[in-house]
Coordinates of C-alpha atoms and ligand atoms in Angstrom, one line a residue:
X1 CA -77.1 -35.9 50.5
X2 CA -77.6 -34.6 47.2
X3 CA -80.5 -35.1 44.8
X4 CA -79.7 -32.7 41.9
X5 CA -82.1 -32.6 38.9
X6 CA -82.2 -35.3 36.0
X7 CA -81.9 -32.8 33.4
X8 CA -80.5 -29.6 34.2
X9 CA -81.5 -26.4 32.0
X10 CA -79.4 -26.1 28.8
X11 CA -77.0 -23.0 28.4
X12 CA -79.7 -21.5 26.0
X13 CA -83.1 -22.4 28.3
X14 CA -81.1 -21.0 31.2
X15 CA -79.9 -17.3 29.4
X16 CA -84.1 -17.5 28.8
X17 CA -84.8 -17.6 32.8
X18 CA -82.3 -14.8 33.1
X19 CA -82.6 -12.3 30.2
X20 CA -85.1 -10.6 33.1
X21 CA -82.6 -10.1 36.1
X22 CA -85.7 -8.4 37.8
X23 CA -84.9 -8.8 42.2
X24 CA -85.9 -12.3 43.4
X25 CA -87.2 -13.5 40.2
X26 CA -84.5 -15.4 38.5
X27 CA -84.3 -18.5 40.6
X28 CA -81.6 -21.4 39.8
X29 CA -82.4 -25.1 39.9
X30 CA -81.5 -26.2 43.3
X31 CA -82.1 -25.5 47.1
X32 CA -81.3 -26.7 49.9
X33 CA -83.8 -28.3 52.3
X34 CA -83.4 -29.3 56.1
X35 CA -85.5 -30.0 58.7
X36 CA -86.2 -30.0 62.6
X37 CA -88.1 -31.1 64.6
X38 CA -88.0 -31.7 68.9
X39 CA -87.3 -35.2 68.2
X40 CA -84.9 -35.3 65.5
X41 CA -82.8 -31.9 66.0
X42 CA -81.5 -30.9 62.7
X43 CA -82.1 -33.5 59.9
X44 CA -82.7 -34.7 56.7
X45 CA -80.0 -32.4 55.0
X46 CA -80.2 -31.8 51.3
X47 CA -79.8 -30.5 48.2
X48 CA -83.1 -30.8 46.0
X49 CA -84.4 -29.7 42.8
X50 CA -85.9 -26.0 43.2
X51 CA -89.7 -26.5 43.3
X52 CA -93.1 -25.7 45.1
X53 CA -93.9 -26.8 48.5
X54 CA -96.9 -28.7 49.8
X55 CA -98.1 -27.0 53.1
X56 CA -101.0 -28.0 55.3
X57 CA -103.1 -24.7 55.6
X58 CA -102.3 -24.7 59.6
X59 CA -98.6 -24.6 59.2
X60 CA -97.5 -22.4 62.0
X61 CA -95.1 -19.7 60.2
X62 CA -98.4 -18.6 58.1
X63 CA -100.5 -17.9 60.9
X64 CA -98.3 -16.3 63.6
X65 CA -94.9 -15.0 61.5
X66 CA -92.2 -17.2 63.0
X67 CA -90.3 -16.7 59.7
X68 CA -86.4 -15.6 60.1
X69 CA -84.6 -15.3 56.5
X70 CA -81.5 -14.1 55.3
X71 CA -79.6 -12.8 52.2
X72 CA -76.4 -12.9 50.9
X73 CA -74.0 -13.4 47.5
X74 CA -71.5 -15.2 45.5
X75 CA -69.4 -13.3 43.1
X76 CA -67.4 -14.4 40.4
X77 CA -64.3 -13.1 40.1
X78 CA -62.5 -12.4 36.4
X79 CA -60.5 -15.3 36.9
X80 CA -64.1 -17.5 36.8
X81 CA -63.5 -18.7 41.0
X82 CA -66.7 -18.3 42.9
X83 CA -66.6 -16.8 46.7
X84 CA -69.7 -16.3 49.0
X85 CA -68.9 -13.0 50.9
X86 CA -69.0 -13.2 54.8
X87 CA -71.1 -16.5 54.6
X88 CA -70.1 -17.0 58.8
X89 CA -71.8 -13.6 59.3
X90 CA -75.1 -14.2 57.8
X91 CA -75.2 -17.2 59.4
X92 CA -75.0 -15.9 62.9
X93 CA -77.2 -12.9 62.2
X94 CA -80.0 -16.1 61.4
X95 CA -79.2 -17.8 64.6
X96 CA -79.6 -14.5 66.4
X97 CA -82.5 -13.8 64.8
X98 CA -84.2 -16.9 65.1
X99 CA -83.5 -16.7 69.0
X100 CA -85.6 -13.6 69.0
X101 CA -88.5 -15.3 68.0
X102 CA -88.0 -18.6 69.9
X103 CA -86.9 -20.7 66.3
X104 CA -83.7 -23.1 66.8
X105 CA -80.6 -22.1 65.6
X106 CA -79.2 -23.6 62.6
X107 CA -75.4 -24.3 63.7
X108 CA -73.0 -22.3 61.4
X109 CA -71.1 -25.7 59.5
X110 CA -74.9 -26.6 58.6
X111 CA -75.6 -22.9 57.2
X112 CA -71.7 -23.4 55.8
X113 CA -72.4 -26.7 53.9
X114 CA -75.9 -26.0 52.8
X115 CA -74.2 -22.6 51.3
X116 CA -71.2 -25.0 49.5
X117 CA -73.5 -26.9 48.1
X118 CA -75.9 -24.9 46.3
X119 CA -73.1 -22.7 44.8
X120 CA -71.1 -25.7 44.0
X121 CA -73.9 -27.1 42.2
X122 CA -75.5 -23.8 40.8
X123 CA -72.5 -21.2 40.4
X124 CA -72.7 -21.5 36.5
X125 CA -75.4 -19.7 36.2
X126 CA -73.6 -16.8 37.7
X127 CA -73.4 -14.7 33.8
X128 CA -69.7 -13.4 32.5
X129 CA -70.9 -9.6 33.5
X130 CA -69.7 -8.0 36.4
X131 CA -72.3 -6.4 37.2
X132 CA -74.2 -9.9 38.7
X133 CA -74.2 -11.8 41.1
X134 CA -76.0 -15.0 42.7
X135 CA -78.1 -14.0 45.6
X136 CA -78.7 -16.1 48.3
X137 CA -81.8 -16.0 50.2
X138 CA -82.0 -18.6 53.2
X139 CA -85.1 -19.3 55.0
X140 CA -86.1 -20.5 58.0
X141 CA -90.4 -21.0 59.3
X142 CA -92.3 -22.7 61.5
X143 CA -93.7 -25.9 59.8
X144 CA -95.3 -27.3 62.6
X145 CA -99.2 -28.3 61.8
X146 CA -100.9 -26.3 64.6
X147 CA -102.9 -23.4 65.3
X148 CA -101.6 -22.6 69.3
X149 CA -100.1 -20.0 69.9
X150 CA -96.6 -20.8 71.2
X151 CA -93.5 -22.0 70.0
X152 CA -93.5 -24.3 67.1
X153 CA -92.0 -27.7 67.6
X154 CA -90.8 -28.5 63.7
X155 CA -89.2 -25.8 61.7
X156 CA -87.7 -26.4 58.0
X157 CA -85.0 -24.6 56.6
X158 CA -84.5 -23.8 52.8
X159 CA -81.7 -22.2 50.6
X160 CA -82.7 -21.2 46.9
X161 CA -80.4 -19.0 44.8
X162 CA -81.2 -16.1 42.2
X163 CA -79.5 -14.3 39.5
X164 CA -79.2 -10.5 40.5
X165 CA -77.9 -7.2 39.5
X166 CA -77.7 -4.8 41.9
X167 CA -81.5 -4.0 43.7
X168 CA -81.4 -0.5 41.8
X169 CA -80.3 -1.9 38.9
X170 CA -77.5 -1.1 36.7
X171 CA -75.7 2.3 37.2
X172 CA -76.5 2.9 41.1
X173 CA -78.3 6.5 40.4
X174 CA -78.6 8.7 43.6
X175 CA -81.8 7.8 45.6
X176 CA -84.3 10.4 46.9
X177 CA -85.1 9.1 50.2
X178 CA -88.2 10.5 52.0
X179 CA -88.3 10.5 56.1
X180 CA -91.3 9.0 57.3
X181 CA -93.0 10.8 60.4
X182 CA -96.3 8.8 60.3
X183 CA -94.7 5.2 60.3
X184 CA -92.1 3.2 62.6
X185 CA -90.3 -0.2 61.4
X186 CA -89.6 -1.5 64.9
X187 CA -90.3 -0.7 68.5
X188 CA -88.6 -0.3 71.6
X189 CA -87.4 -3.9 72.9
X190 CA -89.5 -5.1 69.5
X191 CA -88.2 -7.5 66.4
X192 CA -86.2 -4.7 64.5
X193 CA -82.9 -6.2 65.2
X194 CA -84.0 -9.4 64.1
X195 CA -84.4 -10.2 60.2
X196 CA -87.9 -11.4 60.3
X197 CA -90.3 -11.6 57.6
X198 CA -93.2 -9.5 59.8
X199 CA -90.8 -6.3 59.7
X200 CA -90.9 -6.3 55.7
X201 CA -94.5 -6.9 56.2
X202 CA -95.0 -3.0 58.1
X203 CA -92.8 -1.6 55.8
X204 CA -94.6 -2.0 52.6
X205 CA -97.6 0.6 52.9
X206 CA -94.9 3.5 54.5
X207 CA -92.8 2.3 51.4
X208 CA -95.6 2.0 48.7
X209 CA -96.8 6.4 50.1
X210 CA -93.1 7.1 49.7
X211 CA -93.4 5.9 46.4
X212 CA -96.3 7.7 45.7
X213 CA -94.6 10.9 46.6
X214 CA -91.9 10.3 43.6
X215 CA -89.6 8.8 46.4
X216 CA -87.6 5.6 46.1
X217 CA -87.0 4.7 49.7
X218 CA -88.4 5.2 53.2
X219 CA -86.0 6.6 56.2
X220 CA -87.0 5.4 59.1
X221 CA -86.3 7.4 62.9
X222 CA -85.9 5.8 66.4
X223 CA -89.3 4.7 67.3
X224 CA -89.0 5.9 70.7
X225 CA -88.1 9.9 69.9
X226 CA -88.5 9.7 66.0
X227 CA -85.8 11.9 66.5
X228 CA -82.8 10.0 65.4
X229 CA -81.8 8.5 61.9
X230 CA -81.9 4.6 61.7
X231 CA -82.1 2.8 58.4
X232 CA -83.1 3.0 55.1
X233 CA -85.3 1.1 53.8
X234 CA -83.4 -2.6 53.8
X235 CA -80.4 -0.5 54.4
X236 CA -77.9 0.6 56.5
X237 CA -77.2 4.4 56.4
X238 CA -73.6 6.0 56.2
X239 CA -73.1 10.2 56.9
X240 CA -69.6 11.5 55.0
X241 CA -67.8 14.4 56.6
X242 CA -65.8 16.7 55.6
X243 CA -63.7 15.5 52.3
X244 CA -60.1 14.7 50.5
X245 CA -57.7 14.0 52.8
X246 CA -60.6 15.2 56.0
X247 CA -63.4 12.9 55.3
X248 CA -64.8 10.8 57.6
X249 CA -67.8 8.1 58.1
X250 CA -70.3 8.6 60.6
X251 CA -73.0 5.5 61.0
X252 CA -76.1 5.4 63.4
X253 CA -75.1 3.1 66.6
X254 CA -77.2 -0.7 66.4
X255 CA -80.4 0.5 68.7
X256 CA -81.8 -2.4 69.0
X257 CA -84.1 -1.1 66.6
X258 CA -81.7 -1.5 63.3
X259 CA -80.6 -4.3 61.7
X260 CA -76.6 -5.3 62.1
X261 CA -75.8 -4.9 58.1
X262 CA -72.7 -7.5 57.5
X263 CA -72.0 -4.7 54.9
X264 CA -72.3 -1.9 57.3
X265 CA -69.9 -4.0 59.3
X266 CA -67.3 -4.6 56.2
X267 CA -67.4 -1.1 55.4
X268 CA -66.7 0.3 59.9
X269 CA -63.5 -1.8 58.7
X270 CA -62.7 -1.3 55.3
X271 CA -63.0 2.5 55.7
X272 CA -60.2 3.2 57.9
X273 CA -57.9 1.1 56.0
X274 CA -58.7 3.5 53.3
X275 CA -57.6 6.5 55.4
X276 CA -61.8 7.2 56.2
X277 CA -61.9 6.8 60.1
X278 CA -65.6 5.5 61.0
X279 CA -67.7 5.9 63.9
X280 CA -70.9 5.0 65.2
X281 CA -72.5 7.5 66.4
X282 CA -76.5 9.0 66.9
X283 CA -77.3 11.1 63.9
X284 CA -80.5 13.4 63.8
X285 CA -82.8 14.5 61.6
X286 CA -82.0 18.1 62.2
X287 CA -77.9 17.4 62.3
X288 CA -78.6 15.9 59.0
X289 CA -80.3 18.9 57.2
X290 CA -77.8 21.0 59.0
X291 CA -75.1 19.5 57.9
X292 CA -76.4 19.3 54.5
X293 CA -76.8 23.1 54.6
X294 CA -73.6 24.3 56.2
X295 CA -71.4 22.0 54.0
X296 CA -70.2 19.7 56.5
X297 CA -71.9 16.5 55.3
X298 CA -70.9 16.0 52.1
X299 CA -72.1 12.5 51.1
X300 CA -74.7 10.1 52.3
X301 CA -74.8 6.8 51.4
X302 CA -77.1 3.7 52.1
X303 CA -75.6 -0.2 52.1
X304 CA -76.6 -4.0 51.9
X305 CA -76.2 -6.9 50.2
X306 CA -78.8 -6.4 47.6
X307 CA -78.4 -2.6 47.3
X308 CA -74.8 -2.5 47.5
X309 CA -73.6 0.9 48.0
X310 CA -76.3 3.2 46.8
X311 CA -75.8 6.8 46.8
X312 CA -78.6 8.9 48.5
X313 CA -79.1 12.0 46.3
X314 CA -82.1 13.9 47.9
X315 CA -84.0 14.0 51.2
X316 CA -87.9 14.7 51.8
X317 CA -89.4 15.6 55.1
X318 CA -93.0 16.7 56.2
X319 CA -91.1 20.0 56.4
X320 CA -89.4 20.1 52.6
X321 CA -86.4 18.4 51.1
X322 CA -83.3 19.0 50.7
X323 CA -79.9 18.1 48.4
X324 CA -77.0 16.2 49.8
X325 CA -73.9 17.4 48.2
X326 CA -74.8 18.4 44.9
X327 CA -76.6 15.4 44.4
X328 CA -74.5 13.2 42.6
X329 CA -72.5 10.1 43.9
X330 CA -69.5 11.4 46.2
X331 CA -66.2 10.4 45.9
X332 CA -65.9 9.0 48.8
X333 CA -68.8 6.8 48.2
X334 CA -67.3 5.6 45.2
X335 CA -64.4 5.2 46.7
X336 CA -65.4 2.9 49.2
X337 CA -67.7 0.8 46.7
X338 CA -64.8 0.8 44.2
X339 CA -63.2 -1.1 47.4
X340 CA -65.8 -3.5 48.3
X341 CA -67.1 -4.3 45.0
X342 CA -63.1 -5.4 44.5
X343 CA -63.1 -7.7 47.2
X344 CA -66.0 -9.3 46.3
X345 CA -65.2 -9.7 42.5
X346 CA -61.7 -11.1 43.6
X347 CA -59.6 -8.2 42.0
X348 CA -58.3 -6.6 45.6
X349 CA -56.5 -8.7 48.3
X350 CA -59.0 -10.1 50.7
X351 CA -57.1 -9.1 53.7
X352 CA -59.9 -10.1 56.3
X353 CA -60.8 -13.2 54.3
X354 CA -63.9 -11.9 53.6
X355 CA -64.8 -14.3 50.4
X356 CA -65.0 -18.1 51.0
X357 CA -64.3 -19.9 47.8
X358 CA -66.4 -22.5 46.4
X359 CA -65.5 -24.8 43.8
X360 CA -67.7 -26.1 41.1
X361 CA -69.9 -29.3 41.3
X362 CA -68.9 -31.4 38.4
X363 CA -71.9 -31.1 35.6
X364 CA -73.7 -33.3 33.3
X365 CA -72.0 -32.7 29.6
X366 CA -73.7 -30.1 27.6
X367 CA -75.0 -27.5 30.9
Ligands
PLP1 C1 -83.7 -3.6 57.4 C2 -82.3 -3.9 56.8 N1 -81.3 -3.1 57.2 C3 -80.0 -3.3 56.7 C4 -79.8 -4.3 55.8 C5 -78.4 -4.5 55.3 O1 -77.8 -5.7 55.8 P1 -76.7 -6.5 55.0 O2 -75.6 -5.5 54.7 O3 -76.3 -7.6 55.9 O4 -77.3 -7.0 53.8 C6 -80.8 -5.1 55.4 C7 -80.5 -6.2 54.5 O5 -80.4 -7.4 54.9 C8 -82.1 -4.9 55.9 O6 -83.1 -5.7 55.6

């Protein structure tokens, strides 16, 4: 069912709510709202004006975190189609997620169609540059009016859209990255393969010291050893090897403690297509800095849907920093964004039909 608004945003009021591209701030008209409850299953399906929500003050996701979320993108390609890239694959990573923390699972076709719909109905506010995209951010919480502690009987799932650039911004600039040996993101047998909204929670104050230190992201170790590379930040880490014609990709194994990156997983493809070979494989701190020193790692670069391919220029430990490379993007890293970013923008063959099309919702004259 769809309930679109009476009087959509003109072409001029809607370059206003996007001349600041700022992450997770320029938010389209629509979402998509559905429900659940024990009763009912999944219901009440539809697409909505985007707009505040009335919550009792004892709704369940507030008090005890059963939030699950996800993010993903639709692209526009020069010849003005829309795709959504690997919409299947978020969409399993939030039904595996929300079995972690006892949620139902949204079946894929409902997470399909609620994905159709908003970027049927919204995708022309995806702008000419290439450079942006329409970020997707479903999200799923415990609506249930209750303050037990168990698990909640009604959830409600919502969709909203926003106009991005890449997280960094224009450009992609090497990151300096600084290893955290005071803070973990997950725990042994904890939440950090799930994307829930409490692991975002612990990473702001590791984040926020990084920051304070000149730092733009956090690297976070195996919780059990803090020995081993795991993430970065809300990213997925890749190690180059060697280079030309010798390079190859080396990724940390999925713990437990990591989150599955659908781009981390694009890219253990994509690579060796592109003559890379990838493995997953532990990495550690101290290989890291080795390999850094001896010449043997020549690039390091972090991915994700909002990030993108980022470059990682710099490394900071309790026990000094240290240059990858010499500090600039690799070619390899290019290389392989170069690749990506052409699938996504429709300009290389989609050879593992990676991009699901969307066609445009027909539009009041005048939007
Ligand atoms: C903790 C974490 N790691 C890795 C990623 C990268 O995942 P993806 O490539 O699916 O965006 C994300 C982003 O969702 C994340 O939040």
């Amino acid at each position: 069912m769809s309930k679109p608004v009476a009087r959509p945003l003109t072409p001029s009021e809607r370059a206003e709510r996007t001349a600041s591209t700022a992450f997770g701030s320029a938010f389209t008209e629509h979402l998509v709202s559905i429900r659940w409850s024990e009763e009912q299953g999944w219901h009440d399906a539809e697409l909505q004006p985007y707009g505040p929500l009335l919550l009792d003050p004892a709704t369940v996701g507030l008090h005890y975190g059963q939030v699950v979320f996800e993010g993903l993108k639709a692209f526009r390609s020069a010849n003005g189609r829309v795709g959504v890239f690997r919409p299947e694959a978020h969409a399993r990573r939030l039904q595996s997620s929300a079995r972690r923390l006892m949620m139902p699972e949204l079946p894929e076709e409902l997470f399909l169609d609620a994905v159709d719909a908003l970027v049927a109905q919204d995708q022309h506010w995806i702008p000419d540059d290439p450079q942006m995209s329409l970020y997707l951010r479903p999200v799923l919480f415990a609506s249930e009016v209750t303050l037990a502690l168990r698990p909640a009987r009604a959830y409600h799932f919502l969709l909203m859209a926003f106009v991005t650039e890449g997280y960094f911004g224009p450009g992609q600039r090497p990151v300096r990255v600084q290893v955290t040996d005071t803070y973990s993101r997950a725990a042994a047998g904890g939440t950090g393969a799930a994307k829930c909204a409490g692991n975002y929670a612990g990473s702001l104050l590791p984040q926020a010291a990084a920051q304070e230190e000149g730092y733009d992201q956090v690297v976070w170790l195996d919780p059990v050893e803090r020995r081993w590379v795991e993430e970065l930040g809300g990213m997925n880490l890749f190690f180059v090897y060697g280079s030309g014609r010798d390079a190859r990709l080396v990724t940390p194994p999925l713990s437990g403690s990591l989150l599955a990156g659908v781009t981390r997983d694009a890219l253990l493809r994509l690579a060796p297509a592109l003559g890379v070979p990838a493995a997953e494989r532990p990495v550690s701190l101290e290989d890291w800095r080795s390999g850094c020193a001896s010449g043997e790692l020549t690039e390091v670069f972090a991915c994700g849907t909002a990030a993108r391919i980022t470059p990682v220029g710099e490394v900071g430990t309790a026990d000094g920093s240290w240059t990858i490379g010499d500090g600039t993007t690799g070619e390899v890293t290019a290389r392989l964004s170069d690749a990506l970013f052409g699938i996504q923008r429709g300009e290389l063959p989609d050879r593992y039909s990676w991009m699901r099309p969307v066609e445009p919702a027909p539009q009041p004259a005048g939007t």
